[in-house]
PDB file of C-alpha atoms in Angstrom:
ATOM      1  CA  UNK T   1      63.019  73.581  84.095  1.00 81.00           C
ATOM      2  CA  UNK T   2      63.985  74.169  87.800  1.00 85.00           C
ATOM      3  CA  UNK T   3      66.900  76.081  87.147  1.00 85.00           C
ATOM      4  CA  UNK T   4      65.261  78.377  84.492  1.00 82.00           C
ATOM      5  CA  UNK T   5      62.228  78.896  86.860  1.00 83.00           C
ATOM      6  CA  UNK T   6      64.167  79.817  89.974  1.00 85.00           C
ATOM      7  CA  UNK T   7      66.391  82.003  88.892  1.00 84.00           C
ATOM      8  CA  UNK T   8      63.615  83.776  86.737  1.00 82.00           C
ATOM      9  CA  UNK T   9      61.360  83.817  89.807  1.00 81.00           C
ATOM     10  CA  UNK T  10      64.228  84.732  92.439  1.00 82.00           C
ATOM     11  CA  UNK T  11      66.133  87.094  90.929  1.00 75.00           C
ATOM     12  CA  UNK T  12      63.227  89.142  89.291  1.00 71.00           C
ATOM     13  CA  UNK T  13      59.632  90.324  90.057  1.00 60.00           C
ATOM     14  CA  UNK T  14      58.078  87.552  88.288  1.00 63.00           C
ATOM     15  CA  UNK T  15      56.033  85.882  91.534  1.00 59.00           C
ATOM     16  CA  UNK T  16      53.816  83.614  89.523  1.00 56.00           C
ATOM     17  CA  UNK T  17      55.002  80.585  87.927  1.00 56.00           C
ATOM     18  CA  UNK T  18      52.292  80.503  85.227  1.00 60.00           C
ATOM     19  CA  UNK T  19      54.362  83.525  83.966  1.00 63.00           C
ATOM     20  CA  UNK T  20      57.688  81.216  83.127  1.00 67.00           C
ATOM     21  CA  UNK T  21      57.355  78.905  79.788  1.00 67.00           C
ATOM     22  CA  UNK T  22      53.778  77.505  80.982  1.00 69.00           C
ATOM     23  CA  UNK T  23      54.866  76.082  84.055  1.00 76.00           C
ATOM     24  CA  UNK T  24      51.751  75.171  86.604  1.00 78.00           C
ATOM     25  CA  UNK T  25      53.001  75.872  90.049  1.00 80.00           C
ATOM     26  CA  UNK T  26      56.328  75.569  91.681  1.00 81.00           C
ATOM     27  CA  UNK T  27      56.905  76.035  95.327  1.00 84.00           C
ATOM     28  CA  UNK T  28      58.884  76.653  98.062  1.00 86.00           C
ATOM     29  CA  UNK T  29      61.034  79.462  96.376  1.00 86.00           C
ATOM     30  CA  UNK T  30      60.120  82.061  98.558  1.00 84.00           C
ATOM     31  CA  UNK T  31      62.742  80.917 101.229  1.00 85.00           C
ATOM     32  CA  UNK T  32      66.016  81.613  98.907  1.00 89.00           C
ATOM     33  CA  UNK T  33      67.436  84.681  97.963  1.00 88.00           C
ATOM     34  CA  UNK T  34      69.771  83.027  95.340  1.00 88.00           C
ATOM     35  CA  UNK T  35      69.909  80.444  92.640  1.00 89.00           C
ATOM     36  CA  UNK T  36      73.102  78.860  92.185  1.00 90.00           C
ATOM     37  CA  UNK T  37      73.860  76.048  89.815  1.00 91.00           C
ATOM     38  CA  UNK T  38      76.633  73.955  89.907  1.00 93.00           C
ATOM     39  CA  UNK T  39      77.573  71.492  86.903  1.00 92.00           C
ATOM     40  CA  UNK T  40      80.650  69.418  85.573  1.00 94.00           C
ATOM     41  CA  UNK T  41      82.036  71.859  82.963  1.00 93.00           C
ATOM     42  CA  UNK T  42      85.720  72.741  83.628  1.00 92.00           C
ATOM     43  CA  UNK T  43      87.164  75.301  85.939  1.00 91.00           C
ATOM     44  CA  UNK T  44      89.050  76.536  83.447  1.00 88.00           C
ATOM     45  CA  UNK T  45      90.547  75.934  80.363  1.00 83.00           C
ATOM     46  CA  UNK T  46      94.375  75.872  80.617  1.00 82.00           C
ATOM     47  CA  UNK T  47      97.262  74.899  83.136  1.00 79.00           C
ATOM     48  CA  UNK T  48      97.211  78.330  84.600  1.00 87.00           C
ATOM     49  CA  UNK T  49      93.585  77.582  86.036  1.00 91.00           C
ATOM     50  CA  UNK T  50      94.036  75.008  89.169  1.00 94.00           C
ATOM     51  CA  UNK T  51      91.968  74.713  92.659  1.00 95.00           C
ATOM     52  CA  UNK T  52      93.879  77.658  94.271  1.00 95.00           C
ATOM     53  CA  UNK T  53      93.391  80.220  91.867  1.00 94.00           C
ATOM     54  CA  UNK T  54      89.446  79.104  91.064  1.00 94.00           C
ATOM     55  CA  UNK T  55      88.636  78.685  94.846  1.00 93.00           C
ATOM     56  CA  UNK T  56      90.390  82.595  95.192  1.00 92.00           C
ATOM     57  CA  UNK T  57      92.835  81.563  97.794  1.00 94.00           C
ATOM     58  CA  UNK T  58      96.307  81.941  95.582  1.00 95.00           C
ATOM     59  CA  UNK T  59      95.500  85.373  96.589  1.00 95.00           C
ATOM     60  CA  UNK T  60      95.789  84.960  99.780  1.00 96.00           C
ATOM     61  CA  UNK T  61      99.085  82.576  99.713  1.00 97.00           C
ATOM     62  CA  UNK T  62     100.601  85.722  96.984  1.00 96.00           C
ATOM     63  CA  UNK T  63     100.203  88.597  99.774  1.00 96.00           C
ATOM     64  CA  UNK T  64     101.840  85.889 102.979  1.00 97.00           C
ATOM     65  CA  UNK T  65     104.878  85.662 100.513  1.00 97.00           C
ATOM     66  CA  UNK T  66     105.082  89.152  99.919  1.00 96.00           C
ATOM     67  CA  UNK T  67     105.265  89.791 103.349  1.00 96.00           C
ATOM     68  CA  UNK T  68     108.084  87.340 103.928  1.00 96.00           C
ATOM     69  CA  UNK T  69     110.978  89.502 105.202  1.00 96.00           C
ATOM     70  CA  UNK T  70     113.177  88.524 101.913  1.00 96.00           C
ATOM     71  CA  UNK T  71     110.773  89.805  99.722  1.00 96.00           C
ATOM     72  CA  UNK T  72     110.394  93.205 102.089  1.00 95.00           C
ATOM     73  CA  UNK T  73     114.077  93.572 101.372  1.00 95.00           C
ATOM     74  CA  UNK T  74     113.939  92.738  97.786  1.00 95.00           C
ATOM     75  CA  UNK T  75     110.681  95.013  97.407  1.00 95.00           C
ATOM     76  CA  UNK T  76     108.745  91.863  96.002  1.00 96.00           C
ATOM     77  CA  UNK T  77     104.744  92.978  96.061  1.00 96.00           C
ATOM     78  CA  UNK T  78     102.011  90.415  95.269  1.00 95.00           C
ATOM     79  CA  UNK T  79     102.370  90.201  91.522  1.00 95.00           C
ATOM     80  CA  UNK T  80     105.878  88.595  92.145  1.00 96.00           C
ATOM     81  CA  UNK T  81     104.556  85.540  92.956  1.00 96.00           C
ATOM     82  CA  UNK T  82     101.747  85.413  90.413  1.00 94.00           C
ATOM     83  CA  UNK T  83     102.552  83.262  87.138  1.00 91.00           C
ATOM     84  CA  UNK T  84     100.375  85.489  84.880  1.00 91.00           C
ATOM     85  CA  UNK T  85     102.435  88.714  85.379  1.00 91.00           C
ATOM     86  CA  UNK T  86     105.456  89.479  83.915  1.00 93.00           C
ATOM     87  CA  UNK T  87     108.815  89.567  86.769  1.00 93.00           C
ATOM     88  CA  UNK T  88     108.226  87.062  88.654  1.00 95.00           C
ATOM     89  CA  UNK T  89     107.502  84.612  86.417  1.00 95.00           C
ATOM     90  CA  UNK T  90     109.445  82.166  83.928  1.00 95.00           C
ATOM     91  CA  UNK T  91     109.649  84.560  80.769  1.00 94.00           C
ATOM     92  CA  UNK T  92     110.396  81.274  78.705  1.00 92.00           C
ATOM     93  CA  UNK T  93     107.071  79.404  79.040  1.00 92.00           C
ATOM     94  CA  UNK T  94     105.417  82.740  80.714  1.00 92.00           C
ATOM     95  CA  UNK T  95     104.535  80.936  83.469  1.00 92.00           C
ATOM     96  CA  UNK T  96     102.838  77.803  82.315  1.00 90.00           C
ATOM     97  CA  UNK T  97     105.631  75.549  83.493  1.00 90.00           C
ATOM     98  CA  UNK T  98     105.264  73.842  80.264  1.00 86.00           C
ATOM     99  CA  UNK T  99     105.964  74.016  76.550  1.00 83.00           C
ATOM    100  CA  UNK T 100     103.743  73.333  73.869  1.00 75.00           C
ATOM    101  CA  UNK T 101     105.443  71.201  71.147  1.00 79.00           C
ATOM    102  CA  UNK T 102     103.017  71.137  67.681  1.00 76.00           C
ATOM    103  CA  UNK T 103     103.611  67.701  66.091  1.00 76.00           C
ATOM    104  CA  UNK T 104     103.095  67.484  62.283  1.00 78.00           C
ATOM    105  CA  UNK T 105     101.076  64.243  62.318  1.00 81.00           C
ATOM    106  CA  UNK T 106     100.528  63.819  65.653  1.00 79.00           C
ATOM    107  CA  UNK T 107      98.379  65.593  68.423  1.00 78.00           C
ATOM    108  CA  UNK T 108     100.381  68.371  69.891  1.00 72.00           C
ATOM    109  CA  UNK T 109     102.264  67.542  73.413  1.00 79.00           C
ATOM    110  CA  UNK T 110     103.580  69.871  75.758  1.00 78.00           C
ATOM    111  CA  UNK T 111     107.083  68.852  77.504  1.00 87.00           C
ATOM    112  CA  UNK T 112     108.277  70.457  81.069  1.00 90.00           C
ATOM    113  CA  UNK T 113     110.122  73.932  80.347  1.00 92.00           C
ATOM    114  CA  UNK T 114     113.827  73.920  79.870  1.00 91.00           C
ATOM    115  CA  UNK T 115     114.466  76.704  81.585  1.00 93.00           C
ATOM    116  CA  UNK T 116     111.881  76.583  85.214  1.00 94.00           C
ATOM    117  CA  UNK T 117     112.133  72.767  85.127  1.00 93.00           C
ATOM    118  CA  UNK T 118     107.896  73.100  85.260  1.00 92.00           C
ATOM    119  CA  UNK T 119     108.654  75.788  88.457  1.00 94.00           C
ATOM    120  CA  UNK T 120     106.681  78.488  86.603  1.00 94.00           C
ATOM    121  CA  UNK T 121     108.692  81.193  88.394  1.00 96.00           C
ATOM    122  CA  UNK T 122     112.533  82.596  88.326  1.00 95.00           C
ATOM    123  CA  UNK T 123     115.273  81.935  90.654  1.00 95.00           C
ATOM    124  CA  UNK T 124     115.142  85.066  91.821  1.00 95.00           C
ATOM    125  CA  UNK T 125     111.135  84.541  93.445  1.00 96.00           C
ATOM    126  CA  UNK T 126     111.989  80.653  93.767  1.00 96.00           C
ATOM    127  CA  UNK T 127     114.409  82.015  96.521  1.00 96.00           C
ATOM    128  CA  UNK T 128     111.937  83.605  98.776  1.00 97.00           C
ATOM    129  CA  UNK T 129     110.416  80.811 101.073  1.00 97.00           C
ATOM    130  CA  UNK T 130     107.543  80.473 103.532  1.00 96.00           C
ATOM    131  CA  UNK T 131     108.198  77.583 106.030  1.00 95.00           C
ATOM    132  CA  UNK T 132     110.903  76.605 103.910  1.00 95.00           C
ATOM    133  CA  UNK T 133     108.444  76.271 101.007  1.00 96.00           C
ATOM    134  CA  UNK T 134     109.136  78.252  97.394  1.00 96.00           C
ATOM    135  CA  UNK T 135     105.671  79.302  95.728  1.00 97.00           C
ATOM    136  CA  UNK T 136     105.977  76.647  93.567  1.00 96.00           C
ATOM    137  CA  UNK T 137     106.221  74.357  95.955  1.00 96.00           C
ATOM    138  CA  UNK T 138     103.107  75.323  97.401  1.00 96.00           C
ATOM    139  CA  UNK T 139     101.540  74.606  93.742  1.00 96.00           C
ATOM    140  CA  UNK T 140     102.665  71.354  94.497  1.00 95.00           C
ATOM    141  CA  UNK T 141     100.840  70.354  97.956  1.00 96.00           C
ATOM    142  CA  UNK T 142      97.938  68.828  98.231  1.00 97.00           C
ATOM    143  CA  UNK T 143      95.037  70.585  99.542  1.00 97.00           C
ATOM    144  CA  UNK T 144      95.172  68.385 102.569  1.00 97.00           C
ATOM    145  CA  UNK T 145      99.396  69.095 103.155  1.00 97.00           C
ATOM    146  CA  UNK T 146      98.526  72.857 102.424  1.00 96.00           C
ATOM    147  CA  UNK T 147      95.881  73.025 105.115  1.00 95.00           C
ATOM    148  CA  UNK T 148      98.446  71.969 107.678  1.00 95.00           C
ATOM    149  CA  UNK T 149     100.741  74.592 106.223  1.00 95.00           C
ATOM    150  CA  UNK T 150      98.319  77.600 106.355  1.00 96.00           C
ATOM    151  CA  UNK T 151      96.094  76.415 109.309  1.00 93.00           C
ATOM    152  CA  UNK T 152      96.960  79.811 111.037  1.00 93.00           C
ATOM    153  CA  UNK T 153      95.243  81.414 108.158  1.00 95.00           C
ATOM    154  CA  UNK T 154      91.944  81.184 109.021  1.00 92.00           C
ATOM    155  CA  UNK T 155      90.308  82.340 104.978  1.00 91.00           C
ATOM    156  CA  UNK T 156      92.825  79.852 103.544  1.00 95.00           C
ATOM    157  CA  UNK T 157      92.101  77.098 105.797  1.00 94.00           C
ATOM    158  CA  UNK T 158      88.319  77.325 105.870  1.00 93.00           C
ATOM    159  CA  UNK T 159      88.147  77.227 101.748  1.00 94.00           C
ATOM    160  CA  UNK T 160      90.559  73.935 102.373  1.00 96.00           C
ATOM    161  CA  UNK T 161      88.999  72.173 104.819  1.00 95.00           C
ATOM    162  CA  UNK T 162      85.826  72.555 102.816  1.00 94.00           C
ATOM    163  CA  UNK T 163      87.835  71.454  99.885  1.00 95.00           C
ATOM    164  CA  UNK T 164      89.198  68.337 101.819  1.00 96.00           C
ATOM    165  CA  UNK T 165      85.775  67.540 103.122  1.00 95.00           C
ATOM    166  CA  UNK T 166      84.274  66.909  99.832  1.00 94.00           C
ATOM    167  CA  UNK T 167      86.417  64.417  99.343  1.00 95.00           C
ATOM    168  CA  UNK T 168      89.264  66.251  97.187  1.00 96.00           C
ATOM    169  CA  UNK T 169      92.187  66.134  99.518  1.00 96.00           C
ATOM    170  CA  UNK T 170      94.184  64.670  97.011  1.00 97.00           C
ATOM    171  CA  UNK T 171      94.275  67.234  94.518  1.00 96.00           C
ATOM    172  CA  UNK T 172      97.032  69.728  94.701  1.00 96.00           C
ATOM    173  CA  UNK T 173      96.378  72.934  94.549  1.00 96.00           C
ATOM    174  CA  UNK T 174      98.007  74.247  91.238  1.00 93.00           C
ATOM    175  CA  UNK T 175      96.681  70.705  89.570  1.00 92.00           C
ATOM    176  CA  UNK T 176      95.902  72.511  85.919  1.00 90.00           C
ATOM    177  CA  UNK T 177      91.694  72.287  85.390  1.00 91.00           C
ATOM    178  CA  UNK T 178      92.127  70.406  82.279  1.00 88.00           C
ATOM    179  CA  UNK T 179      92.992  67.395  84.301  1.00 90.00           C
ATOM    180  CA  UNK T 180      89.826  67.435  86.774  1.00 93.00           C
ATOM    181  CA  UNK T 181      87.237  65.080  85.832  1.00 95.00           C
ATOM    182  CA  UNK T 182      83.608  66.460  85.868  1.00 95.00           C
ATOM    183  CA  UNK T 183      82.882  65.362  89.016  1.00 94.00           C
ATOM    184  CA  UNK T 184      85.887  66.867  90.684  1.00 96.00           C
ATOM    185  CA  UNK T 185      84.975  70.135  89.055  1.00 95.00           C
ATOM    186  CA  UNK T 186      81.227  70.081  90.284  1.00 95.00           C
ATOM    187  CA  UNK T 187      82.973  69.086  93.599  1.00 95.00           C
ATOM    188  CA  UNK T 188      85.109  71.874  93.568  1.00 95.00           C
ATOM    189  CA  UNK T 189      82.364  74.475  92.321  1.00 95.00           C
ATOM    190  CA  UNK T 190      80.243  73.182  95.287  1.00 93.00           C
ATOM    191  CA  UNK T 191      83.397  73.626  97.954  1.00 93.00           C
ATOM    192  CA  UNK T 192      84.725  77.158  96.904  1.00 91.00           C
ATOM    193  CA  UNK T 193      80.162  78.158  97.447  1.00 90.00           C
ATOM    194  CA  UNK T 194      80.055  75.998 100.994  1.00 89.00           C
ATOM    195  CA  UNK T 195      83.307  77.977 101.984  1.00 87.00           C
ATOM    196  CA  UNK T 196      81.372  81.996 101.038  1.00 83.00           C
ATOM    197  CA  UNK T 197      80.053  83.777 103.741  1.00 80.00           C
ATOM    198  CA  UNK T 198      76.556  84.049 103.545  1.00 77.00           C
ATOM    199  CA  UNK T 199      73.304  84.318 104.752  1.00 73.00           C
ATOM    200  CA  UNK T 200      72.378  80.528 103.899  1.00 76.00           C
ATOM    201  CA  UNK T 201      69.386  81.049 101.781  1.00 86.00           C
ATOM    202  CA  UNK T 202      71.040  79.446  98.647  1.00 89.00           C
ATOM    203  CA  UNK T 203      69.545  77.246  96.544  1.00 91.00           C
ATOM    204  CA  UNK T 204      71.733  74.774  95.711  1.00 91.00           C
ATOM    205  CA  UNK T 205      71.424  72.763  92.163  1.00 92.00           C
ATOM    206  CA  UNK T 206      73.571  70.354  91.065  1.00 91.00           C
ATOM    207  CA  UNK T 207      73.425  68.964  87.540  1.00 86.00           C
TER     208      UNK T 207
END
Protein backbone atom coordinates (compact mmCIF):
# COMPACT_ATOMS: atom_id res chain seq x y z
CA UNK A 1 0.00 0.00 0.00
CA UNK A 2 2.88 2.45 0.81
CA UNK A 3 4.83 1.74 -2.06
CA UNK A 4 1.89 1.93 -4.57
CA UNK A 5 0.73 5.24 -2.92
CA UNK A 6 4.07 7.03 -2.97
CA UNK A 7 5.19 6.48 -6.03
CA UNK A 8 1.62 7.25 -7.49
CA UNK A 9 1.52 10.43 -5.40
CA UNK A 10 5.34 11.45 -5.98
CA UNK A 11 5.95 10.85 -9.26
CA UNK A 12 2.56 12.19 -10.68
CA UNK A 13 0.00 15.02 -10.09
CA UNK A 14 -2.18 12.96 -8.03
CA UNK A 15 -1.94 15.21 -4.52
CA UNK A 16 -4.82 13.56 -2.76
CA UNK A 17 -4.65 10.23 -1.36
CA UNK A 18 -8.41 9.55 -1.55
CA UNK A 19 -7.54 9.41 -5.32
CA UNK A 20 -5.21 6.03 -4.92
CA UNK A 21 -7.30 2.58 -4.36
CA UNK A 22 -9.50 4.26 -1.44
CA UNK A 23 -6.80 5.09 0.72
CA UNK A 24 -7.87 7.77 3.67
CA UNK A 25 -4.90 9.98 4.17
CA UNK A 26 -1.23 9.42 4.00
CA UNK A 27 1.31 11.94 5.02
CA UNK A 28 4.47 13.28 5.03
CA UNK A 29 5.16 12.70 1.22
CA UNK A 30 5.56 16.08 0.34
CA UNK A 31 9.28 16.09 1.56
CA UNK A 32 10.62 13.37 -1.16
CA UNK A 33 11.13 13.78 -4.61
CA UNK A 34 11.61 9.98 -5.20
CA UNK A 35 10.27 6.60 -4.30
CA UNK A 36 12.69 3.94 -4.28
CA UNK A 37 12.07 0.39 -3.26
CA UNK A 38 14.47 -1.98 -2.43
CA UNK A 39 13.62 -5.87 -2.04
CA UNK A 40 15.46 -9.35 -1.97
CA UNK A 41 15.02 -10.43 -5.62
CA UNK A 42 18.38 -11.16 -7.32
CA UNK A 43 20.79 -8.79 -8.92
CA UNK A 44 20.87 -10.69 -11.70
CA UNK A 45 20.36 -13.85 -13.07
CA UNK A 46 23.65 -15.46 -14.23
CA UNK A 47 27.49 -15.57 -13.30
CA UNK A 48 28.16 -12.62 -15.48
CA UNK A 49 26.03 -10.39 -12.98
CA UNK A 50 28.28 -9.86 -9.62
CA UNK A 51 28.59 -6.66 -7.13
CA UNK A 52 30.97 -4.77 -9.52
CA UNK A 53 29.10 -4.79 -12.53
CA UNK A 54 25.45 -4.16 -10.60
CA UNK A 55 26.96 -1.41 -8.31
CA UNK A 56 28.45 0.21 -12.00
CA UNK A 57 31.98 0.32 -10.84
CA UNK A 58 33.55 -2.59 -13.33
CA UNK A 59 33.34 0.39 -15.45
CA UNK A 60 35.41 2.24 -13.80
CA UNK A 61 38.16 -0.64 -12.99
CA UNK A 62 37.73 -1.47 -17.32
CA UNK A 63 38.89 2.25 -18.34
CA UNK A 64 42.16 2.21 -15.24
CA UNK A 65 43.26 -1.01 -17.19
CA UNK A 66 42.96 0.43 -20.41
CA UNK A 67 45.04 3.08 -19.50
CA UNK A 68 47.77 0.83 -18.18
CA UNK A 69 50.79 1.59 -20.41
CA UNK A 70 50.76 -2.23 -21.80
CA UNK A 71 47.49 -1.94 -23.00
CA UNK A 72 48.40 1.77 -24.65
CA UNK A 73 51.00 -0.20 -26.53
CA UNK A 74 48.87 -3.09 -27.38
CA UNK A 75 45.90 -0.60 -28.31
CA UNK A 76 43.62 -2.44 -25.65
CA UNK A 77 40.33 0.05 -25.17
CA UNK A 78 37.74 -0.68 -22.45
CA UNK A 79 35.90 -3.56 -24.05
CA UNK A 80 39.19 -5.63 -23.65
CA UNK A 81 38.68 -6.17 -20.31
CA UNK A 82 34.93 -6.72 -20.36
CA UNK A 83 33.80 -10.55 -20.29
CA UNK A 84 30.65 -9.88 -22.38
CA UNK A 85 32.50 -8.68 -25.55
CA UNK A 86 34.11 -10.64 -27.87
CA UNK A 87 38.50 -10.15 -27.84
CA UNK A 88 39.18 -9.97 -24.73
CA UNK A 89 37.40 -12.56 -23.43
CA UNK A 90 37.67 -16.54 -23.17
CA UNK A 91 35.94 -17.48 -26.62
CA UNK A 92 35.50 -21.09 -25.06
CA UNK A 93 33.03 -20.38 -22.22
CA UNK A 94 32.51 -16.60 -23.68
CA UNK A 95 33.42 -15.30 -20.66
CA UNK A 96 31.49 -17.07 -17.99
CA UNK A 97 34.53 -18.79 -16.56
CA UNK A 98 32.45 -21.81 -16.45
CA UNK A 99 30.90 -24.61 -18.47
CA UNK A 100 27.57 -25.83 -18.32
CA UNK A 101 27.49 -29.68 -18.34
CA UNK A 102 23.53 -31.01 -18.97
CA UNK A 103 23.24 -34.30 -17.03
CA UNK A 104 20.65 -36.82 -18.35
CA UNK A 105 19.13 -37.68 -14.95
CA UNK A 106 20.60 -35.36 -12.94
CA UNK A 107 20.35 -31.47 -12.45
CA UNK A 108 22.73 -29.82 -14.80
CA UNK A 109 26.32 -28.70 -13.21
CA UNK A 110 28.65 -26.38 -14.56
CA UNK A 111 32.56 -27.34 -14.15
CA UNK A 112 35.51 -24.52 -14.32
CA UNK A 113 36.48 -23.92 -18.16
CA UNK A 114 39.25 -25.95 -19.63
CA UNK A 115 40.65 -23.50 -21.40
CA UNK A 116 40.60 -19.87 -18.81
CA UNK A 117 40.90 -22.18 -15.78
CA UNK A 118 37.49 -19.96 -14.53
CA UNK A 119 39.84 -16.60 -15.62
CA UNK A 120 37.06 -15.47 -17.99
CA UNK A 121 39.63 -13.64 -20.14
CA UNK A 122 42.69 -14.66 -22.65
CA UNK A 123 46.29 -14.67 -22.02
CA UNK A 124 46.74 -12.05 -24.06
CA UNK A 125 44.40 -9.39 -21.53
CA UNK A 126 45.42 -11.73 -18.46
CA UNK A 127 48.93 -10.16 -19.20
CA UNK A 128 48.13 -6.59 -18.68
CA UNK A 129 48.30 -5.86 -14.83
CA UNK A 130 47.36 -3.03 -12.47
CA UNK A 131 49.43 -3.21 -9.20
CA UNK A 132 50.47 -6.46 -10.26
CA UNK A 133 46.81 -7.54 -10.41
CA UNK A 134 45.24 -9.25 -13.89
CA UNK A 135 41.41 -8.24 -14.30
CA UNK A 136 40.53 -11.35 -13.15
CA UNK A 137 42.18 -11.09 -10.29
CA UNK A 138 40.41 -8.13 -9.38
CA UNK A 139 37.06 -10.34 -9.86
CA UNK A 140 38.54 -12.15 -7.22
CA UNK A 141 39.05 -9.48 -4.23
CA UNK A 142 36.89 -8.81 -1.85
CA UNK A 143 35.19 -5.60 -1.73
CA UNK A 144 37.11 -4.79 1.38
CA UNK A 145 40.88 -5.92 -0.40
CA UNK A 146 39.61 -3.93 -3.54
CA UNK A 147 38.97 -0.76 -1.59
CA UNK A 148 42.58 -0.75 -0.47
CA UNK A 149 43.53 -1.34 -4.07
CA UNK A 150 41.51 1.54 -5.67
CA UNK A 151 41.42 3.94 -2.62
CA UNK A 152 42.99 6.63 -4.97
CA UNK A 153 39.88 6.32 -6.98
CA UNK A 154 37.67 8.30 -5.27
CA UNK A 155 33.98 6.89 -7.45
CA UNK A 156 35.32 3.36 -6.89
CA UNK A 157 36.11 3.71 -3.36
CA UNK A 158 33.04 5.62 -2.22
CA UNK A 159 30.55 2.78 -3.89
CA UNK A 160 33.01 0.28 -1.72
CA UNK A 161 33.19 1.70 1.36
CA UNK A 162 29.43 1.98 1.25
CA UNK A 163 29.45 -1.59 0.18
CA UNK A 164 31.78 -2.61 3.15
CA UNK A 165 29.75 -0.59 5.56
CA UNK A 166 26.66 -2.53 5.15
CA UNK A 167 28.24 -5.24 6.26
CA UNK A 168 29.27 -7.01 2.81
CA UNK A 169 33.00 -6.80 2.93
CA UNK A 170 33.27 -10.26 2.35
CA UNK A 171 31.82 -10.60 -0.90
CA UNK A 172 34.10 -10.34 -3.84
CA UNK A 173 33.35 -8.36 -6.34
CA UNK A 174 32.75 -10.66 -9.45
CA UNK A 175 30.84 -13.19 -6.79
CA UNK A 176 28.05 -14.36 -9.63
CA UNK A 177 24.31 -12.93 -8.23
CA UNK A 178 22.96 -16.33 -8.19
CA UNK A 179 24.93 -17.00 -5.10
CA UNK A 180 23.75 -13.82 -2.95
CA UNK A 181 21.17 -14.60 -0.52
CA UNK A 182 18.16 -12.15 -0.40
CA UNK A 183 19.41 -10.25 2.15
CA UNK A 184 22.77 -9.63 0.60
CA UNK A 185 20.97 -8.52 -2.52
CA UNK A 186 18.60 -5.98 -0.64
CA UNK A 187 21.96 -5.04 1.05
CA UNK A 188 23.59 -4.48 -2.01
CA UNK A 189 20.53 -2.64 -3.77
CA UNK A 190 20.53 -0.34 -0.67
CA UNK A 191 24.62 0.32 -0.94
CA UNK A 192 24.98 0.95 -4.79
CA UNK A 193 21.51 3.97 -3.81
CA UNK A 194 23.53 5.27 -0.42
CA UNK A 195 26.69 5.58 -2.74
CA UNK A 196 24.41 8.05 -5.83
CA UNK A 197 24.81 11.52 -5.66
CA UNK A 198 21.82 13.13 -4.77
CA UNK A 199 19.83 15.60 -3.34
CA UNK A 200 18.72 13.32 -0.25
CA UNK A 201 15.04 13.51 -0.59
CA UNK A 202 14.67 9.69 -1.21
CA UNK A 203 12.32 7.69 0.20
CA UNK A 204 13.73 4.73 1.13
CA UNK A 205 11.53 1.29 1.34
CA UNK A 206 12.75 -1.79 2.12
CA UNK A 207 10.67 -4.94 1.76
Amino acid sequence: ILSNASRLIINSSIRSAREVNDLRSITGLDDFKRVIVLDQSPIGKNSKSNPATYCGIFDEIRTIYSNVPDSKVRGFKAGRFSFNIKGGRCEECEGFGQKLIAMQFLPDVYVKCDSCHGKRYNSETLNILYKGYSISDILEMTIDDALVAFKNHPKISRTLSTISNLGLGYLLLGQPAPTLSGGEAQRLKLATELSKKTSGRNLYLLD
